[in-house]
Amino acid sequence: MIFSDILALIIVYIYVAVIFVVAEMVLKTRPEVSRKFLHIMVGNMIFAMPFFSDPWVMVWFLTLPITIGLFFLTEYSPITIKNSVTESGHALGLFFYALIWTILIAVFTIIAPAGDPKFYIWIVALAIVPMVYGDGFAALIGQKFGKLKYTVFGGEKSVEGSLTMFVITSVMSVFVWVVFSSIGCVMPELNIVYILTISAVATVCEALSYGGIDNLTVPAITSILYFLVAVL
């Protein structure tokens, strides 16, 4: 670990702490808004990933500690910690949210070419986009403006929310692709067809998932698809 990694960790931890405090303050009166605010704002950490010298620094000192901490907020924790997150019933989803970051960073660092552990970090970022921005805004728009409802596996969704997820995921994927390319990440040329197709698959996957499991399934499937179409 070098000084820039330590500085990046400090900045990210301060940022996450502020976001959690703000979310906790709002949660008492508007739980859904607060949860998605947390969902989206914490997800902005994808833009910090290229600035770490080694992805393993993020795993051991950022995503894994946060994952372990969030596990103790779930109903499966051996100890009970009272807080607004668990009381609102979304602790397991948040645990999955942090867990998939840890898994994806670890997997794509392991399979990266020798000497360049950050080679596939762009795939991790693009895999996180549907969960962070697509699902986040879909829930907010669907809750407020969703009129055309449909039910899948007992979970109620809205057409407006699903369309929002597809559009936001597509737009933000293009944005992330451009940003990561501009800062020197080694990645394929921007391909709109790939993005639109994978965004559509991510939207369907989210619609078929329930109980917070989409925080695992959507990024996992998205990462596999980007690896298949853009790397192999």
PDB file of C-alpha atoms in Angstrom:
ATOM      1  CA  MET A   1       0.000   0.000   0.000  1.00  0.00           C
ATOM      2  CA  ILE A   2       1.342   3.437  -0.936  1.00  0.00           C
ATOM      3  CA  PHE A   3       0.474   6.930   0.284  1.00  0.00           C
ATOM      4  CA  SER A   4      -2.062   7.522  -2.501  1.00  0.00           C
ATOM      5  CA  ASP A   5      -3.950   4.395  -1.404  1.00  0.00           C
ATOM      6  CA  ILE A   6      -4.070   5.609   2.197  1.00  0.00           C
ATOM      7  CA  LEU A   7      -5.311   9.011   1.058  1.00  0.00           C
ATOM      8  CA  ALA A   8      -7.944   7.419  -1.189  1.00  0.00           C
ATOM      9  CA  LEU A   9      -9.143   5.191   1.676  1.00  0.00           C
ATOM     10  CA  ILE A  10      -9.454   8.150   4.031  1.00  0.00           C
ATOM     11  CA  ILE A  11     -11.443  10.157   1.487  1.00  0.00           C
ATOM     12  CA  VAL A  12     -13.762   7.251   0.648  1.00  0.00           C
ATOM     13  CA  TYR A  13     -14.385   6.376   4.313  1.00  0.00           C
ATOM     14  CA  ILE A  14     -15.213  10.000   5.143  1.00  0.00           C
ATOM     15  CA  TYR A  15     -17.533  10.150   2.136  1.00  0.00           C
ATOM     16  CA  VAL A  16     -19.321   6.900   3.081  1.00  0.00           C
ATOM     17  CA  ALA A  17     -19.650   7.983   6.722  1.00  0.00           C
ATOM     18  CA  VAL A  18     -21.257  11.277   5.707  1.00  0.00           C
ATOM     19  CA  ILE A  19     -23.674   9.475   3.373  1.00  0.00           C
ATOM     20  CA  PHE A  20     -24.691   7.015   6.116  1.00  0.00           C
ATOM     21  CA  VAL A  21     -25.268   9.836   8.601  1.00  0.00           C
ATOM     22  CA  VAL A  22     -27.428  11.767   6.146  1.00  0.00           C
ATOM     23  CA  ALA A  23     -29.374   8.611   5.216  1.00  0.00           C
ATOM     24  CA  GLU A  24     -29.916   7.734   8.869  1.00  0.00           C
ATOM     25  CA  MET A  25     -31.268  11.218   9.593  1.00  0.00           C
ATOM     26  CA  VAL A  26     -33.738  11.069   6.707  1.00  0.00           C
ATOM     27  CA  LEU A  27     -34.662   7.402   7.222  1.00  0.00           C
ATOM     28  CA  LYS A  28     -37.002   8.066  10.108  1.00  0.00           C
ATOM     29  CA  THR A  29     -39.429   9.996   7.941  1.00  0.00           C
ATOM     30  CA  ARG A  30     -38.804   8.765   4.381  1.00  0.00           C
ATOM     31  CA  PRO A  31     -37.286   5.271   4.526  1.00  0.00           C
ATOM     32  CA  GLU A  32     -37.494   4.433   0.822  1.00  0.00           C
ATOM     33  CA  VAL A  33     -35.967   7.750  -0.263  1.00  0.00           C
ATOM     34  CA  SER A  34     -33.215   7.411   2.334  1.00  0.00           C
ATOM     35  CA  ARG A  35     -32.406   3.826   1.350  1.00  0.00           C
ATOM     36  CA  LYS A  36     -32.113   4.674  -2.335  1.00  0.00           C
ATOM     37  CA  PHE A  37     -30.151   7.836  -1.534  1.00  0.00           C
ATOM     38  CA  LEU A  38     -27.685   5.587   0.294  1.00  0.00           C
ATOM     39  CA  HIS A  39     -27.815   3.078  -2.552  1.00  0.00           C
ATOM     40  CA  ILE A  40     -26.949   5.654  -5.210  1.00  0.00           C
ATOM     41  CA  MET A  41     -24.510   7.889  -3.353  1.00  0.00           C
ATOM     42  CA  VAL A  42     -22.381   5.061  -1.944  1.00  0.00           C
ATOM     43  CA  GLY A  43     -22.286   3.611  -5.440  1.00  0.00           C
ATOM     44  CA  ASN A  44     -20.359   6.651  -6.613  1.00  0.00           C
ATOM     45  CA  MET A  45     -17.329   4.868  -5.156  1.00  0.00           C
ATOM     46  CA  ILE A  46     -16.900   3.219  -8.550  1.00  0.00           C
ATOM     47  CA  PHE A  47     -15.197   6.424  -9.681  1.00  0.00           C
ATOM     48  CA  ALA A  48     -12.587   6.010  -6.929  1.00  0.00           C
ATOM     49  CA  MET A  49     -11.560   2.509  -8.000  1.00  0.00           C
ATOM     50  CA  PRO A  50      -9.049   3.478 -10.717  1.00  0.00           C
ATOM     51  CA  PHE A  51      -7.137   5.642  -8.244  1.00  0.00           C
ATOM     52  CA  PHE A  52      -6.081   2.727  -6.043  1.00  0.00           C
ATOM     53  CA  SER A  53      -2.704   1.274  -6.991  1.00  0.00           C
ATOM     54  CA  ASP A  54      -3.942  -2.279  -6.376  1.00  0.00           C
ATOM     55  CA  PRO A  55      -7.580  -3.508  -6.243  1.00  0.00           C
ATOM     56  CA  TRP A  56      -6.695  -5.743  -3.286  1.00  0.00           C
ATOM     57  CA  VAL A  57      -6.317  -2.574  -1.204  1.00  0.00           C
ATOM     58  CA  MET A  58     -10.022  -1.918  -1.795  1.00  0.00           C
ATOM     59  CA  VAL A  59     -10.949  -5.492  -0.919  1.00  0.00           C
ATOM     60  CA  TRP A  60      -8.998  -5.817   2.335  1.00  0.00           C
ATOM     61  CA  PHE A  61      -9.409  -2.287   3.638  1.00  0.00           C
ATOM     62  CA  LEU A  62     -12.729  -1.090   2.196  1.00  0.00           C
ATOM     63  CA  THR A  63     -15.325  -3.422   0.727  1.00  0.00           C
ATOM     64  CA  LEU A  64     -14.649  -6.493   2.877  1.00  0.00           C
ATOM     65  CA  PRO A  65     -14.706  -4.593   6.225  1.00  0.00           C
ATOM     66  CA  ILE A  66     -17.925  -2.847   5.169  1.00  0.00           C
ATOM     67  CA  THR A  67     -19.436  -6.209   4.131  1.00  0.00           C
ATOM     68  CA  ILE A  68     -18.594  -7.738   7.505  1.00  0.00           C
ATOM     69  CA  GLY A  69     -19.978  -4.713   9.318  1.00  0.00           C
ATOM     70  CA  LEU A  70     -23.248  -4.842   7.375  1.00  0.00           C
ATOM     71  CA  PHE A  71     -23.614  -8.556   8.105  1.00  0.00           C
ATOM     72  CA  PHE A  72     -23.905  -7.691  11.801  1.00  0.00           C
ATOM     73  CA  LEU A  73     -26.902  -5.509  10.926  1.00  0.00           C
ATOM     74  CA  THR A  74     -28.806  -8.412   9.371  1.00  0.00           C
ATOM     75  CA  GLU A  75     -31.187 -10.834  11.057  1.00  0.00           C
ATOM     76  CA  TYR A  76     -28.508 -13.533  10.763  1.00  0.00           C
ATOM     77  CA  SER A  77     -26.060 -11.660  12.964  1.00  0.00           C
ATOM     78  CA  PRO A  78     -25.014 -13.442  16.200  1.00  0.00           C
ATOM     79  CA  ILE A  79     -25.443 -10.116  17.978  1.00  0.00           C
ATOM     80  CA  THR A  80     -28.311  -7.648  17.770  1.00  0.00           C
ATOM     81  CA  ILE A  81     -27.551  -4.087  16.767  1.00  0.00           C
ATOM     82  CA  LYS A  82     -30.542  -1.780  16.776  1.00  0.00           C
ATOM     83  CA  ASN A  83     -30.575   0.795  14.003  1.00  0.00           C
ATOM     84  CA  SER A  84     -32.921   2.331  11.478  1.00  0.00           C
ATOM     85  CA  VAL A  85     -31.584   0.223   8.611  1.00  0.00           C
ATOM     86  CA  THR A  86     -32.468  -3.123  10.163  1.00  0.00           C
ATOM     87  CA  GLU A  87     -35.739  -1.810  11.498  1.00  0.00           C
ATOM     88  CA  SER A  88     -36.747  -0.815   7.970  1.00  0.00           C
ATOM     89  CA  GLY A  89     -36.021  -4.356   6.770  1.00  0.00           C
ATOM     90  CA  HIS A  90     -33.322  -3.655   4.211  1.00  0.00           C
ATOM     91  CA  ALA A  91     -30.174  -4.785   6.025  1.00  0.00           C
ATOM     92  CA  LEU A  92     -29.760  -8.015   4.016  1.00  0.00           C
ATOM     93  CA  GLY A  93     -29.984  -6.102   0.750  1.00  0.00           C
ATOM     94  CA  LEU A  94     -27.266  -3.714   1.931  1.00  0.00           C
ATOM     95  CA  PHE A  95     -25.120  -6.704   2.925  1.00  0.00           C
ATOM     96  CA  PHE A  96     -25.525  -8.177  -0.575  1.00  0.00           C
ATOM     97  CA  TYR A  97     -24.740  -4.729  -1.987  1.00  0.00           C
ATOM     98  CA  ALA A  98     -21.336  -4.632  -0.266  1.00  0.00           C
ATOM     99  CA  LEU A  99     -20.667  -8.349  -0.772  1.00  0.00           C
ATOM    100  CA  ILE A 100     -20.940  -8.206  -4.557  1.00  0.00           C
ATOM    101  CA  TRP A 101     -18.428  -5.346  -4.689  1.00  0.00           C
ATOM    102  CA  THR A 102     -15.965  -7.501  -2.758  1.00  0.00           C
ATOM    103  CA  ILE A 103     -16.568 -10.582  -4.903  1.00  0.00           C
ATOM    104  CA  LEU A 104     -16.328  -8.787  -8.244  1.00  0.00           C
ATOM    105  CA  ILE A 105     -13.178  -6.854  -7.382  1.00  0.00           C
ATOM    106  CA  ALA A 106     -11.519 -10.023  -6.088  1.00  0.00           C
ATOM    107  CA  VAL A 107     -12.535 -12.202  -9.052  1.00  0.00           C
ATOM    108  CA  PHE A 108     -11.538  -9.740 -11.760  1.00  0.00           C
ATOM    109  CA  THR A 109      -8.262  -8.969 -10.004  1.00  0.00           C
ATOM    110  CA  ILE A 110      -7.426 -12.667  -9.834  1.00  0.00           C
ATOM    111  CA  ILE A 111      -8.097 -13.219 -13.556  1.00  0.00           C
ATOM    112  CA  ALA A 112      -6.356 -10.003 -14.635  1.00  0.00           C
ATOM    113  CA  PRO A 113      -3.117 -10.328 -16.607  1.00  0.00           C
ATOM    114  CA  ALA A 114       0.027 -10.657 -14.513  1.00  0.00           C
ATOM    115  CA  GLY A 115       1.476  -7.281 -13.691  1.00  0.00           C
ATOM    116  CA  ASP A 116      -1.748  -5.360 -14.270  1.00  0.00           C
ATOM    117  CA  PRO A 117      -4.261  -6.158 -11.478  1.00  0.00           C
ATOM    118  CA  LYS A 118      -6.507  -3.247 -12.535  1.00  0.00           C
ATOM    119  CA  PHE A 119      -6.896  -4.523 -16.110  1.00  0.00           C
ATOM    120  CA  TYR A 120     -10.570  -5.503 -15.660  1.00  0.00           C
ATOM    121  CA  ILE A 121     -11.590  -2.876 -13.111  1.00  0.00           C
ATOM    122  CA  TRP A 122     -13.782  -1.242 -15.748  1.00  0.00           C
ATOM    123  CA  ILE A 123     -15.918  -4.407 -15.905  1.00  0.00           C
ATOM    124  CA  VAL A 124     -16.505  -4.175 -12.148  1.00  0.00           C
ATOM    125  CA  ALA A 125     -17.595  -0.546 -12.531  1.00  0.00           C
ATOM    126  CA  LEU A 126     -19.992  -1.294 -15.384  1.00  0.00           C
ATOM    127  CA  ALA A 127     -21.395  -4.301 -13.500  1.00  0.00           C
ATOM    128  CA  ILE A 128     -22.173  -2.092 -10.505  1.00  0.00           C
ATOM    129  CA  VAL A 129     -23.926   0.598 -12.596  1.00  0.00           C
ATOM    130  CA  PRO A 130     -27.313  -1.196 -12.963  1.00  0.00           C
ATOM    131  CA  MET A 131     -27.486  -1.868  -9.232  1.00  0.00           C
ATOM    132  CA  VAL A 132     -26.413   1.607  -8.174  1.00  0.00           C
ATOM    133  CA  TYR A 133     -28.068   3.951 -10.635  1.00  0.00           C
ATOM    134  CA  GLY A 134     -30.553   1.818 -12.560  1.00  0.00           C
ATOM    135  CA  ASP A 135     -32.192   0.097  -9.607  1.00  0.00           C
ATOM    136  CA  GLY A 136     -31.831   3.160  -7.395  1.00  0.00           C
ATOM    137  CA  PHE A 137     -33.691   5.545  -9.678  1.00  0.00           C
ATOM    138  CA  ALA A 138     -36.124   2.847 -10.835  1.00  0.00           C
ATOM    139  CA  ALA A 139     -37.386   2.417  -7.276  1.00  0.00           C
ATOM    140  CA  LEU A 140     -37.816   6.152  -6.744  1.00  0.00           C
ATOM    141  CA  ILE A 141     -39.569   6.765 -10.071  1.00  0.00           C
ATOM    142  CA  GLY A 142     -41.636   3.591  -9.842  1.00  0.00           C
ATOM    143  CA  GLN A 143     -42.820   4.411  -6.354  1.00  0.00           C
ATOM    144  CA  LYS A 144     -43.832   7.963  -7.223  1.00  0.00           C
ATOM    145  CA  PHE A 145     -45.072   7.651 -10.808  1.00  0.00           C
ATOM    146  CA  GLY A 146     -45.591   3.920 -11.374  1.00  0.00           C
ATOM    147  CA  LYS A 147     -49.157   3.237 -12.543  1.00  0.00           C
ATOM    148  CA  LEU A 148     -48.736   0.120 -14.670  1.00  0.00           C
ATOM    149  CA  LYS A 149     -48.019  -2.584 -12.110  1.00  0.00           C
ATOM    150  CA  TYR A 150     -46.948  -6.172 -12.627  1.00  0.00           C
ATOM    151  CA  THR A 151     -46.038  -8.957 -10.208  1.00  0.00           C
ATOM    152  CA  VAL A 152     -43.168 -11.436 -10.542  1.00  0.00           C
ATOM    153  CA  PHE A 153     -42.518 -14.096  -7.883  1.00  0.00           C
ATOM    154  CA  GLY A 154     -44.615 -12.175  -5.402  1.00  0.00           C
ATOM    155  CA  GLY A 155     -42.760  -8.899  -5.883  1.00  0.00           C
ATOM    156  CA  GLU A 156     -44.640  -5.930  -7.325  1.00  0.00           C
ATOM    157  CA  LYS A 157     -42.889  -3.861  -9.991  1.00  0.00           C
ATOM    158  CA  SER A 158     -43.994  -1.117 -12.338  1.00  0.00           C
ATOM    159  CA  VAL A 159     -43.442  -0.677 -16.051  1.00  0.00           C
ATOM    160  CA  GLU A 160     -42.378   2.920 -15.414  1.00  0.00           C
ATOM    161  CA  GLY A 161     -39.762   1.758 -12.917  1.00  0.00           C
ATOM    162  CA  SER A 162     -38.394  -0.917 -15.227  1.00  0.00           C
ATOM    163  CA  LEU A 163     -38.160   1.532 -18.140  1.00  0.00           C
ATOM    164  CA  THR A 164     -36.368   3.967 -15.867  1.00  0.00           C
ATOM    165  CA  MET A 165     -33.876   1.278 -14.915  1.00  0.00           C
ATOM    166  CA  PHE A 166     -33.150   0.480 -18.557  1.00  0.00           C
ATOM    167  CA  VAL A 167     -32.694   4.127 -19.561  1.00  0.00           C
ATOM    168  CA  ILE A 168     -30.623   5.164 -16.543  1.00  0.00           C
ATOM    169  CA  THR A 169     -28.457   2.039 -16.746  1.00  0.00           C
ATOM    170  CA  SER A 170     -27.787   2.665 -20.439  1.00  0.00           C
ATOM    171  CA  VAL A 171     -26.954   6.359 -19.988  1.00  0.00           C
ATOM    172  CA  MET A 172     -24.755   5.854 -16.925  1.00  0.00           C
ATOM    173  CA  SER A 173     -22.978   2.903 -18.531  1.00  0.00           C
ATOM    174  CA  VAL A 174     -21.986   5.126 -21.455  1.00  0.00           C
ATOM    175  CA  PHE A 175     -20.869   7.819 -18.997  1.00  0.00           C
ATOM    176  CA  VAL A 176     -18.779   5.387 -16.937  1.00  0.00           C
ATOM    177  CA  TRP A 177     -17.281   3.846 -20.076  1.00  0.00           C
ATOM    178  CA  VAL A 178     -16.223   7.304 -21.321  1.00  0.00           C
ATOM    179  CA  VAL A 179     -14.871   8.392 -17.930  1.00  0.00           C
ATOM    180  CA  PHE A 180     -12.810   5.241 -17.394  1.00  0.00           C
ATOM    181  CA  SER A 181     -11.446   5.437 -20.937  1.00  0.00           C
ATOM    182  CA  SER A 182     -10.496   9.092 -20.492  1.00  0.00           C
ATOM    183  CA  ILE A 183      -8.466   8.414 -17.342  1.00  0.00           C
ATOM    184  CA  GLY A 184      -6.386   5.752 -19.018  1.00  0.00           C
ATOM    185  CA  CYS A 185      -8.123   2.453 -18.268  1.00  0.00           C
ATOM    186  CA  VAL A 186      -7.364  -0.207 -20.865  1.00  0.00           C
ATOM    187  CA  MET A 187     -10.736  -1.188 -22.306  1.00  0.00           C
ATOM    188  CA  PRO A 188     -12.456  -1.852 -25.639  1.00  0.00           C
ATOM    189  CA  GLU A 189     -13.860   0.879 -27.832  1.00  0.00           C
ATOM    190  CA  LEU A 190     -17.268   2.131 -26.723  1.00  0.00           C
ATOM    191  CA  ASN A 191     -20.004  -0.118 -28.115  1.00  0.00           C
ATOM    192  CA  ILE A 192     -23.570   1.148 -27.736  1.00  0.00           C
ATOM    193  CA  VAL A 193     -25.079  -2.162 -28.850  1.00  0.00           C
ATOM    194  CA  TYR A 194     -23.316  -3.997 -26.037  1.00  0.00           C
ATOM    195  CA  ILE A 195     -24.474  -1.438 -23.514  1.00  0.00           C
ATOM    196  CA  LEU A 196     -28.117  -1.417 -24.632  1.00  0.00           C
ATOM    197  CA  THR A 197     -28.290  -5.208 -24.767  1.00  0.00           C
ATOM    198  CA  ILE A 198     -26.690  -5.749 -21.366  1.00  0.00           C
ATOM    199  CA  SER A 199     -28.776  -2.963 -19.828  1.00  0.00           C
ATOM    200  CA  ALA A 200     -31.905  -4.729 -21.077  1.00  0.00           C
ATOM    201  CA  VAL A 201     -30.756  -8.048 -19.593  1.00  0.00           C
ATOM    202  CA  ALA A 202     -29.970  -6.326 -16.283  1.00  0.00           C
ATOM    203  CA  THR A 203     -33.459  -4.813 -16.248  1.00  0.00           C
ATOM    204  CA  VAL A 204     -35.098  -8.203 -16.798  1.00  0.00           C
ATOM    205  CA  CYS A 205     -32.873  -9.762 -14.154  1.00  0.00           C
ATOM    206  CA  GLU A 206     -33.891  -7.093 -11.629  1.00  0.00           C
ATOM    207  CA  ALA A 207     -37.564  -7.660 -12.427  1.00  0.00           C
ATOM    208  CA  LEU A 208     -37.189 -11.400 -11.801  1.00  0.00           C
ATOM    209  CA  SER A 209     -35.293 -10.968  -8.522  1.00  0.00           C
ATOM    210  CA  TYR A 210     -36.797 -10.310  -5.123  1.00  0.00           C
ATOM    211  CA  GLY A 211     -35.921  -9.837  -1.468  1.00  0.00           C
ATOM    212  CA  GLY A 212     -32.760  -7.840  -2.102  1.00  0.00           C
ATOM    213  CA  ILE A 213     -31.181 -10.701  -4.050  1.00  0.00           C
ATOM    214  CA  ASP A 214     -31.025  -8.445  -7.129  1.00  0.00           C
ATOM    215  CA  ASN A 215     -28.071  -6.729  -5.447  1.00  0.00           C
ATOM    216  CA  LEU A 216     -26.195  -9.957  -6.131  1.00  0.00           C
ATOM    217  CA  THR A 217     -27.750 -11.286  -9.328  1.00  0.00           C
ATOM    218  CA  VAL A 218     -27.776  -8.106 -11.411  1.00  0.00           C
ATOM    219  CA  PRO A 219     -24.072  -7.183 -11.004  1.00  0.00           C
ATOM    220  CA  ALA A 220     -22.983 -10.819 -11.309  1.00  0.00           C
ATOM    221  CA  ILE A 221     -24.818 -11.396 -14.587  1.00  0.00           C
ATOM    222  CA  THR A 222     -23.826  -7.980 -15.943  1.00  0.00           C
ATOM    223  CA  SER A 223     -20.137  -8.592 -15.238  1.00  0.00           C
ATOM    224  CA  ILE A 224     -20.236 -11.988 -16.937  1.00  0.00           C
ATOM    225  CA  LEU A 225     -21.898 -10.525 -20.016  1.00  0.00           C
ATOM    226  CA  TYR A 226     -19.390  -7.676 -20.344  1.00  0.00           C
ATOM    227  CA  PHE A 227     -16.538 -10.147 -19.992  1.00  0.00           C
ATOM    228  CA  LEU A 228     -18.038 -12.420 -22.667  1.00  0.00           C
ATOM    229  CA  VAL A 229     -18.853  -9.771 -25.265  1.00  0.00           C
ATOM    230  CA  ALA A 230     -16.041  -7.288 -24.722  1.00  0.00           C
ATOM    231  CA  VAL A 231     -13.097  -9.480 -23.719  1.00  0.00           C
ATOM    232  CA  LEU A 232     -13.437 -13.028 -25.079  1.00  0.00           C
TER     233      LEU A 232
END
